[in-house]
Amino acid sequence: MAWWWRWPTQLVMEVLHSSLPNKNAFKALIAAEYSGVKIEVVKGFQFGVSNKEPNFIKMNPIGKIPVLETPDGPVFESNSIARYVSRLMADNPLHGSSLIEYAQIEQWMDFATTEIDPYIGRWLYPRMGFFPYNAQRALSALNAHLATKTFLVGHRVTLADIVMGCNLYYGFIWIMTRNFTSEFPHVERYFWTVVNQPNFRKVIGDVKQADLIPPIPSKKAAVQPKEAKKEASKEEPKPKAVEVEEEEVPKPKPKNPLDLLSPSKMILDEWKRLYSNTKTNFREVAIKGFWDMYDPEGYSLWFCNYKYNDENTVSFVTLNKVSGFLQRMDLARKYAFGKMLVIGSEPPYKVKGLWLFRGKEIPGFVIDECYDMELYQWSKVDITDEAQKERVNAMIEDQEPFEGEALLDAKCFK
Amino acid sequence: MAFVLHTGLPNKNAFKALIAAAYSGVEIEVVKNFQMGVSNKTPEFIKMNPIGKVPVLETPDGPVFESNAIARYVTRVKADNPLYGSSLIEYAQIEQWIDFSTTEIDANLRRWLGPRLGFEPYNAQTEDVIIGSLKRGLDALNIHLASRTYLVGDTVTLADIVMGCNLYWGFTRSMTKSFTSEFPHVERYFWTIVNQPNFLKILGDVKQAESVLPIASKKPTAQPKESSKPKEILKPKEAKKKKLRKKSQSPR
Ligand SMILES: N[C@@H](CCC(=O)N[C@@H](CS)C(=O)NCC(=O)O)C(=O)O
Ligand SMILES: N[C@@H](CCC(=O)N[C@@H](CS)C(=O)NCC(=O)O)C(=O)O
C-alpha cells in the first residue's frame, strides 16, 4: 500500500469531537496511544446538543459521534478514524507485518462490527429478555479462535484488538455478567488481557464487569434505544484491578437438569451415528436399530405441526424458517434429535416434524430459550399406537409421498 | 488458481470481492456447486471461518472472511490501486463510507429483511424503528451525494463497491420506487454505480423491487419478550404450554 506524505504529526493537531466515556471514541484514543499520535478531545462537548449543530452536521451528515477533525478535513465512523490515526505512523505494527496479516486484522475488525457489536448494545438484552442466538454464535466463534491465541492476529496488539476490545467493553460492563461470559472462557481471558494493556488502561481506566443485567428503564426507551443516559451511567472506577494472573478459573456452569436424570441405556450419539451412516436398507438397519435402542423411560418422542401453515406461501422463506429453527435448537444438541419436513409441491407448504428429547417431557430450557417452540403444536407420540409408530418411521426415513404429498425438503437436526 | 472464493451465488457480499477484482485485474475463482447450509457447515469450512458464514476467500497465505475485509485484501493485492484513492485523507474517507455503509445502511437492511426472510421473529413496532434508522442513514447519504457523483473523489473507489452492493440488496429486495424517491441523489447514484461496466459484469441487469417482501409470519412472536424481567416474560408462555409440560422444571 502506498504511503502518503503529510505534515509530521507533531506539528498539527487532530481534534476528536465526542463525549466521554464512549467506546467508539476510545478506539481512536487507544490507537493514538500505540501510534504516538496526539489527539485533542474537544472540551465541553454536550451529547445530543453539540452533535446536532449545523457545524457538526457539516462534518458528519448523520450527526453521530465520534468525528475526527483532521488538518485535511473531517472523518467519521469510529473504525475509519482508528485506521486513519494508526496510518499516521509509518509501518505501524498495529497493522501487522504482511498483507495477509493486515487482511486478518481487517477481518476481525469487521467481525467485531458486524457479528459482535449489533448484539451487545445494552438495549438489546433487556428488550429481548435473552441473549439472541446470534450473539452466542458469534461469541463461540470468537472463543474458538482465541483458544490458542493471546491476541486476534499475530503475537501482539493490533488494530483488531483495539476495535474488538472496545466493542466487547460495553457488553462486559453493562450486560454480560460473569455467569454469561463463563461459557466463553477464552473470550473472557482475552478481554481482560486486552483491557489491562497499559495503553488501554490509560484511556479506559479500570473496567468492572456487570454484576446484574440492568432492567429496561421504561417501555419507551426499550423501543427506541437512546444513548443519552450515558453520562448518568458513568462507571465509578472501582479499585479492582483485574490482573490476568489473578484470574480465577471460570466457575463450572450449573448442570443442566437433564444431566441429572438417571442414566439411560440409549446413547443419543449412537443413534445419530447409526442414522448418518446408514445408506441402504434404511428400514432394516436404521429404523429397526432405532426401536431396538429406544428407551421410553429416558427419552420421549414428539410430533410437531406448524400452526401457521397458510403463511408458508414462499418456498425459500419457509425453508429459512425451518433452518432458523434448527439453528436455534443448537443449545439442545446434546439432548435432542429432530426431523423437519416441508411438505407439498406448491404453496402453502406444511411444516411438520418429529423430535426425540431426553427426558419424558420437552425440556424446559428448550421451551424457554427457543421461541420457535410456540409456533408449533406439540403432541407426544404414543408408541403403543402402531399408526403413530409408523408415522415416526416415515418421518425418520423422509418417506415420500408423506401423507399423500411430495416433500419440498427434509431437514435433520443431529 | 491463486484465489478461491467460497460462496453461494448470487450473494451481494461475494459481489464486493468479485467487483473489486474486476477493477483490479485480480482473478478469483468461485468454487463450483457450493451448497448454502451444507458446504459452509463442514469442518473444513469452519476451520476457515469459525462462524460458518460466507463468503470466505482462500488465498495462498490462508483464508480471509468478512466480505469487506476480503474486498480490501483483493484491492491491496494490486499496488497503488486507485480504488483506494490517492491520499491519506481519501483513504480515510473511503474507509469511512465503507463503514457507514455497513453500520448505518446494511445493518438496518439486515434487521428489516431478516424477519421477512424468515430468519428472525417479526415485530411490527421494531420494524418501524428499524426503517426509521435506515431512512436516517439514507438521508445522510443523500445529503452527501447531492453534489457528488461518487462517494470519494471523481472515480469509483472501494467505498462505491461496498455501498453499491449493500444498496443492491435493498433496491432489489425491499426498497421500492416509492420508498427510494425520498432520496433522489441516492437513486441517481445507485443507478450510475450498477451501470458501470465492471458492476454490470458481475451483477447483470438490476431491477428494482416492486413490492416489499411479505412478512414471513404474522405471529408477533417477539411481543411477550418485551417485558423487563426474563422470568416474568416466561410466565404467560408457560401457562399456554401447561398441557405440554406437566411437571414444569425450572432450568438453570
Ligand atoms: N458506526 C458509528 C456509530 C456511531 C454512533 O452510533 N454514535 C452514537 C454514540 S456511541 C451517536 O452519536 N448517537 C447519536 C445519535 O444517534 O443521534 C461509529 O462507529 O462511529
Ligand atoms: N459480516 C459478514 C456477513 C456474512 C453473512 O451474513 N453471510 C450469510 C450469507 S449473506 C451467511 O453465510 N449465512 C449463513 C449462516 O448464517 O449460517 C460478511 O460481510 O461477510
CSV table of N, CA and C in Angstrom, one decimal, chain A residues 179 231 242 248 268 317 331 339 395:
chain,number,residue,atom,x,y,z
A,179,ASN,N,-21.7,-14.9,34.8
A,179,ASN,CA,-22.5,-16.1,34.6
A,179,ASN,C,-22.6,-16.4,33.0
A,231,GLU,N,-24.0,9.5,30.2
A,231,GLU,CA,-23.2,10.2,31.2
A,231,GLU,C,-23.7,9.8,32.6
A,242,VAL,N,-8.0,-6.0,37.7
A,242,VAL,CA,-8.1,-7.4,37.4
A,242,VAL,C,-6.8,-7.8,36.7
A,248,GLU,N,-9.4,-16.1,38.2
A,248,GLU,CA,-9.8,-17.4,38.7
A,248,GLU,C,-10.3,-18.2,37.6
A,268,LEU,N,-27.6,-41.2,22.8
A,268,LEU,CA,-28.1,-40.4,21.7
A,268,LEU,C,-27.1,-40.3,20.5
A,317,VAL,N,-38.6,-18.8,1.9
A,317,VAL,CA,-38.8,-18.2,3.2
A,317,VAL,C,-39.2,-19.3,4.2
A,331,LEU,N,-28.7,-25.2,21.1
A,331,LEU,CA,-28.5,-25.3,22.5
A,331,LEU,C,-28.9,-26.7,23.0
A,339,LYS,N,-36.4,-34.3,13.0
A,339,LYS,CA,-36.6,-34.3,11.6
A,339,LYS,C,-37.7,-33.3,11.3
A,395,MET,N,-41.3,-40.4,9.0
A,395,MET,CA,-40.6,-39.1,9.2
A,395,MET,C,-39.1,-39.3,9.3
